Short mmCIF file of C-alpha atoms in Angstrom, two decimals:
data_model
loop_
_atom_site.label_atom_id
_atom_site.label_comp_id
_atom_site.label_asym_id
_atom_site.label_seq_id
_atom_site.Cartn_x
_atom_site.Cartn_y
_atom_site.Cartn_z
CA MET B 265 43.12 -69.37 -72.27
CA LYS B 266 39.73 -68.24 -71.64
CA GLN B 267 39.15 -67.59 -68.04
CA PRO B 268 35.64 -68.85 -66.94
CA GLU B 269 33.53 -65.77 -65.93
CA THR B 270 31.71 -67.94 -63.00
CA GLN B 271 33.33 -69.87 -60.25
CA VAL B 272 32.35 -72.91 -58.25
CA ALA B 273 29.41 -71.38 -55.87
CA ASP B 274 31.00 -69.33 -52.40
CA GLY B 275 31.06 -71.94 -49.89
CA ALA B 276 32.33 -74.81 -51.77
CA ARG B 277 35.52 -75.66 -51.05
CA ALA B 278 37.55 -77.91 -53.73
CA VAL B 279 39.08 -80.93 -53.35
CA PRO B 280 41.73 -83.10 -55.26
CA ARG B 281 39.73 -86.22 -55.95
CA ARG B 282 36.42 -87.73 -55.07
CA GLY B 283 36.35 -91.31 -56.25
CA LEU B 284 37.10 -90.78 -59.95
CA VAL B 285 35.87 -87.65 -60.07
CA GLY B 286 37.41 -83.80 -58.69
CA GLY B 287 34.85 -81.26 -57.95
CA PRO B 288 33.67 -79.07 -54.70
CA ASP B 289 32.83 -80.57 -51.38
CA PHE B 290 28.79 -80.57 -51.55
CA GLU B 291 28.66 -80.79 -47.62
CA PHE B 292 29.67 -77.18 -47.77
CA PHE B 293 28.18 -76.17 -51.24
CA ARG B 294 26.17 -73.31 -51.35
CA ARG B 295 23.56 -72.28 -54.49
CA ARG B 296 23.79 -68.73 -55.88
CA TYR B 297 21.25 -68.67 -57.95
CA PHE B 298 17.39 -69.47 -57.92
CA THR B 299 14.73 -69.47 -60.74
CA PRO B 300 11.60 -67.44 -60.48
CA ALA B 301 10.13 -70.52 -60.34
CA GLU B 302 11.69 -71.96 -57.42
CA VAL B 303 11.06 -68.83 -55.46
CA ALA B 304 7.39 -68.86 -56.59
CA GLN B 305 7.38 -72.79 -54.38
CA HIS B 306 8.26 -70.89 -51.14
CA ASN B 307 4.69 -69.03 -50.75
CA ALA B 308 3.45 -68.90 -47.34
CA PRO B 309 3.99 -67.66 -44.08
CA GLU B 310 5.80 -70.93 -43.00
CA ASP B 311 8.04 -70.92 -46.25
CA LEU B 312 8.27 -67.28 -47.45
CA TRP B 313 10.83 -66.10 -50.32
CA VAL B 314 10.57 -63.26 -51.84
CA SER B 315 12.89 -61.57 -54.59
CA TYR B 316 13.80 -57.79 -55.60
CA LEU B 317 16.69 -55.93 -56.95
CA GLY B 318 18.10 -59.23 -58.23
CA SER B 319 18.28 -60.97 -55.30
CA VAL B 320 16.41 -64.00 -53.23
CA TYR B 321 15.41 -63.63 -49.77
CA ASP B 322 14.30 -65.64 -47.51
CA LEU B 323 11.83 -63.88 -45.11
CA THR B 324 10.38 -67.04 -43.04
CA PRO B 325 12.35 -66.20 -39.74
CA LEU B 326 10.72 -62.75 -40.14
CA ALA B 327 7.20 -64.15 -40.33
CA ARG B 328 7.43 -66.38 -37.45
CA LYS B 329 9.01 -63.72 -35.00
CA TYR B 330 5.94 -61.17 -35.83
CA LYS B 331 3.17 -64.16 -36.71
CA GLY B 332 -0.08 -62.62 -36.29
CA ASP B 333 1.03 -59.00 -36.59
CA LEU B 334 -1.34 -56.91 -39.26
CA LEU B 335 1.61 -55.34 -40.75
CA LEU B 336 2.71 -58.89 -41.88
CA LYS B 337 -0.22 -59.11 -44.12
CA PRO B 338 1.27 -57.29 -47.16
CA ILE B 339 4.22 -59.39 -47.08
CA VAL B 340 2.59 -62.26 -46.48
CA GLU B 341 0.45 -61.40 -49.74
CA VAL B 342 3.46 -61.22 -52.13
CA ALA B 343 5.27 -64.44 -50.94
CA GLY B 344 6.81 -66.09 -53.94
CA GLN B 345 7.05 -63.07 -55.64
CA ASP B 346 9.24 -60.27 -56.92
CA ILE B 347 8.54 -57.10 -55.08
CA SER B 348 10.93 -55.46 -57.14
CA HIS B 349 8.52 -52.51 -57.71
CA TRP B 350 8.28 -51.90 -53.96
CA PHE B 351 12.24 -50.24 -54.04
CA ASP B 352 14.34 -47.72 -55.82
CA PRO B 353 17.00 -49.28 -57.40
CA LYS B 354 19.60 -46.13 -57.00
CA THR B 355 18.79 -45.87 -53.20
CA ARG B 356 17.86 -49.66 -52.64
CA ASP B 357 15.22 -48.44 -50.36
CA ILE B 358 11.78 -48.51 -50.66
CA ARG B 359 10.02 -46.13 -52.74
CA LYS B 360 8.94 -42.76 -51.10
CA HIS B 361 6.25 -40.09 -52.17
CA VAL B 362 5.36 -37.22 -50.61
CA ASP B 363 2.00 -37.53 -48.26
CA PRO B 364 -0.69 -35.38 -49.11
CA LEU B 365 -1.69 -35.25 -45.59
CA THR B 366 1.52 -34.16 -43.75
CA GLY B 367 3.69 -32.63 -46.87
CA THR B 368 6.72 -34.82 -45.67
CA LEU B 369 8.75 -37.51 -47.65
CA ARG B 370 6.84 -41.15 -46.61
CA TYR B 371 7.35 -44.65 -47.89
CA ARG B 372 4.94 -45.69 -50.52
CA THR B 373 2.96 -48.69 -49.56
CA PRO B 374 0.37 -49.04 -51.83
CA ARG B 375 -0.72 -52.58 -50.33
CA GLY B 376 -0.89 -50.89 -47.00
CA ARG B 377 1.96 -50.05 -44.25
CA PHE B 378 3.97 -52.98 -43.39
CA LEU B 379 6.75 -54.20 -41.02
CA HIS B 380 9.35 -51.92 -39.94
CA VAL B 381 7.55 -48.73 -41.95
CA PRO B 382 7.09 -45.87 -39.57
CA PRO B 383 3.24 -44.60 -39.31
CA GLN B 384 1.80 -41.96 -41.12
CA LEU B 385 1.62 -40.13 -37.76
CA PRO B 386 3.38 -40.13 -34.41
CA ARG B 387 1.71 -43.23 -32.47
CA SER B 388 2.81 -44.13 -28.64
CA ASP B 389 2.90 -47.73 -29.92
CA TRP B 390 5.13 -47.53 -32.71
CA ALA B 391 8.05 -49.40 -31.40
CA ASN B 392 11.58 -48.70 -33.62
CA ASP B 393 13.95 -50.85 -31.74
CA PHE B 394 14.07 -53.49 -34.40
CA GLY B 395 17.45 -52.23 -35.72
CA LYS B 396 17.84 -52.14 -39.55
CA PRO B 397 14.56 -52.64 -41.40
CA TRP B 398 14.32 -56.14 -42.79
CA TRP B 399 14.89 -54.89 -46.48
CA GLN B 400 18.17 -53.23 -45.37
CA GLY B 401 21.44 -55.62 -45.59
CA VAL B 402 22.08 -59.49 -46.19
CA ARG B 403 20.55 -60.96 -43.16
CA TYR B 404 17.48 -62.71 -44.97
CA GLU B 405 19.83 -63.29 -48.59
CA VAL B 406 20.10 -66.64 -49.83
CA GLY B 407 21.07 -66.12 -53.26
CA ARG B 408 21.05 -64.21 -56.66
CA LEU B 409 17.27 -64.54 -59.20
CA SER B 410 18.50 -65.91 -62.19
CA ALA B 411 18.12 -63.13 -65.05
CA LYS B 412 18.07 -65.62 -67.68
CA THR B 413 16.84 -69.38 -67.27
CA ARG B 414 17.34 -72.30 -69.83
CA ASN B 415 15.82 -75.23 -69.91
CA ILE B 416 17.99 -78.26 -70.75
CA ARG B 417 17.61 -82.51 -70.69
CA ILE B 418 20.11 -84.42 -68.60
CA ILE B 419 20.42 -88.28 -69.96
CA ASN B 420 21.93 -90.78 -68.13
CA THR B 421 23.31 -93.08 -70.67
CA LEU B 422 23.41 -96.05 -68.16
CA THR B 423 20.05 -96.08 -67.37
CA ALA B 424 18.81 -94.27 -70.16
CA GLN B 425 16.63 -92.22 -68.16
CA GLU B 426 16.04 -88.36 -69.01
CA HIS B 427 14.95 -85.57 -67.01
CA ALA B 428 14.12 -81.87 -68.12
CA LEU B 429 15.78 -79.13 -65.99
CA GLU B 430 15.03 -75.42 -65.76
CA VAL B 431 18.39 -73.99 -64.63
CA GLY B 432 20.02 -70.19 -64.67
CA ALA B 433 22.01 -69.28 -67.63
CA GLN B 434 24.99 -68.01 -65.44
CA GLU B 435 25.17 -71.38 -62.80
CA SER B 436 28.40 -73.19 -63.73
CA MET B 437 27.97 -76.84 -64.29
CA TRP B 438 29.13 -77.92 -61.06
CA GLU B 439 25.76 -75.99 -59.77
CA ILE B 440 23.58 -77.81 -62.36
CA LEU B 441 24.95 -81.08 -60.92
CA HIS B 442 23.62 -80.12 -57.48
CA ARG B 443 20.37 -79.66 -59.08
CA CYS B 444 20.65 -83.14 -60.45
CA LEU B 445 21.19 -85.05 -56.75
CA PRO B 446 17.65 -85.51 -55.66
CA PHE B 447 17.05 -87.75 -58.78
CA ASN B 448 20.71 -89.09 -59.11
CA ALA B 449 23.15 -89.40 -55.93
CA HIS B 450 25.88 -90.24 -57.83
CA ALA B 451 25.62 -87.47 -60.69
CA ALA B 452 29.43 -86.93 -59.50
CA SER B 453 30.22 -90.24 -60.61
CA TYR B 454 29.59 -89.44 -64.70
CA THR B 455 31.40 -87.87 -67.24
CA TRP B 456 29.34 -84.82 -68.48
CA LYS B 457 29.47 -84.55 -72.20
CA TYR B 458 27.82 -82.50 -74.97
CA GLU B 459 27.98 -83.40 -78.54
CA GLY B 460 30.80 -85.72 -77.76
CA LYS B 461 32.75 -83.17 -76.00
CA LYS B 462 33.39 -83.46 -72.18
CA LEU B 463 32.05 -80.37 -70.26
CA ASN B 464 34.24 -78.08 -67.87
CA MET B 465 32.48 -78.07 -65.11
CA ASP B 466 33.33 -74.82 -63.73
CA TYR B 467 32.15 -72.93 -66.96
CA THR B 468 28.58 -72.10 -67.59
CA LEU B 469 26.15 -73.83 -70.65
CA GLU B 470 27.53 -70.82 -72.76
CA GLU B 471 30.85 -71.00 -72.02
CA ASN B 472 30.81 -74.72 -72.95
CA GLY B 473 29.47 -74.17 -76.23
CA ILE B 474 25.67 -74.70 -75.23
CA ARG B 475 24.14 -71.99 -76.95
CA ASP B 476 21.44 -70.08 -76.14
CA GLU B 477 19.24 -69.84 -79.27
CA ASP B 478 16.19 -68.49 -77.91
CA GLU B 479 16.39 -65.27 -79.79
CA GLU B 480 17.20 -67.17 -82.95
CA PHE B 481 14.11 -69.25 -82.70
CA ASP B 482 12.10 -65.87 -82.05
CA TYR B 483 13.47 -64.37 -85.27
CA LEU B 484 12.95 -67.11 -87.49
CA ASN B 485 9.58 -67.56 -85.42
CA MET B 486 9.98 -71.15 -84.51
CA ASP B 487 9.07 -72.88 -81.54
CA GLY B 488 12.05 -73.50 -79.28
CA THR B 489 10.78 -75.86 -76.77
CA LEU B 490 11.06 -78.15 -79.52
CA TYR B 491 14.63 -77.98 -79.24
CA THR B 492 16.29 -78.83 -75.54
CA PRO B 493 20.02 -79.47 -75.49
CA ALA B 494 20.81 -82.55 -74.14
CA ILE B 495 23.68 -83.13 -71.81
CA LEU B 496 24.83 -86.84 -71.61
CA LEU B 497 26.20 -88.31 -68.29
CA TYR B 498 28.51 -91.64 -68.95
CA PHE B 499 29.14 -93.50 -65.82
CA ASN B 500 32.65 -93.87 -64.44
CA ASP B 501 32.60 -97.33 -62.64
CA ASP B 502 32.84 -95.10 -59.51
CA LEU B 503 29.34 -94.73 -56.98
CA THR B 504 30.51 -91.64 -55.60
CA GLU B 505 27.65 -90.01 -53.68
CA LEU B 506 27.23 -86.27 -52.48
#
């Protein structure tokens, strides 16, 4: 039997039953994937996310700690954006270049020097007692960046309500269900089906047979947005609220 390539998100606890539906304990649930559009929503100093090298980071605590510092400005300017081009993918460190003034290898900062980057020349006011630079380690990491996203429709057959979602291609159905909670707190009280077949909630869309046909649409010069897969929710007569 084919094993799912993705599991329920880290931090989720499996419970035998919740009403009529088994699944993760959403009290401890953590999202694994975020879309670029979601990252882009966090674009202010008081809510500052960035992505780089495939991961998503919440730099809000960093911005709060260094509020008013001029070295924070280049980071605030890229809030909500992907800054992978700042980094060497092999070393996962900031890209370096030979400084024409000193002839030494220095961090490359075309937007200007930012937090935790040493000054070009020795300075008495340079404090390097911050430990690891903010871009090293996982202290600010909140999840992975979805390399590929897909659009789906969620149709509640009980209420006839329909919602369009952009989800990560690598997300499990449980993670997609988690996205539905803001508009349907009882989403786990439904059986989820596609083309009459009950979905395996531990599997991704692709693993459940909901194919990503974007390349085929492009090849045929067709507008793929005109066909968005529809997942139907059938009520189980159980008011599960997560």
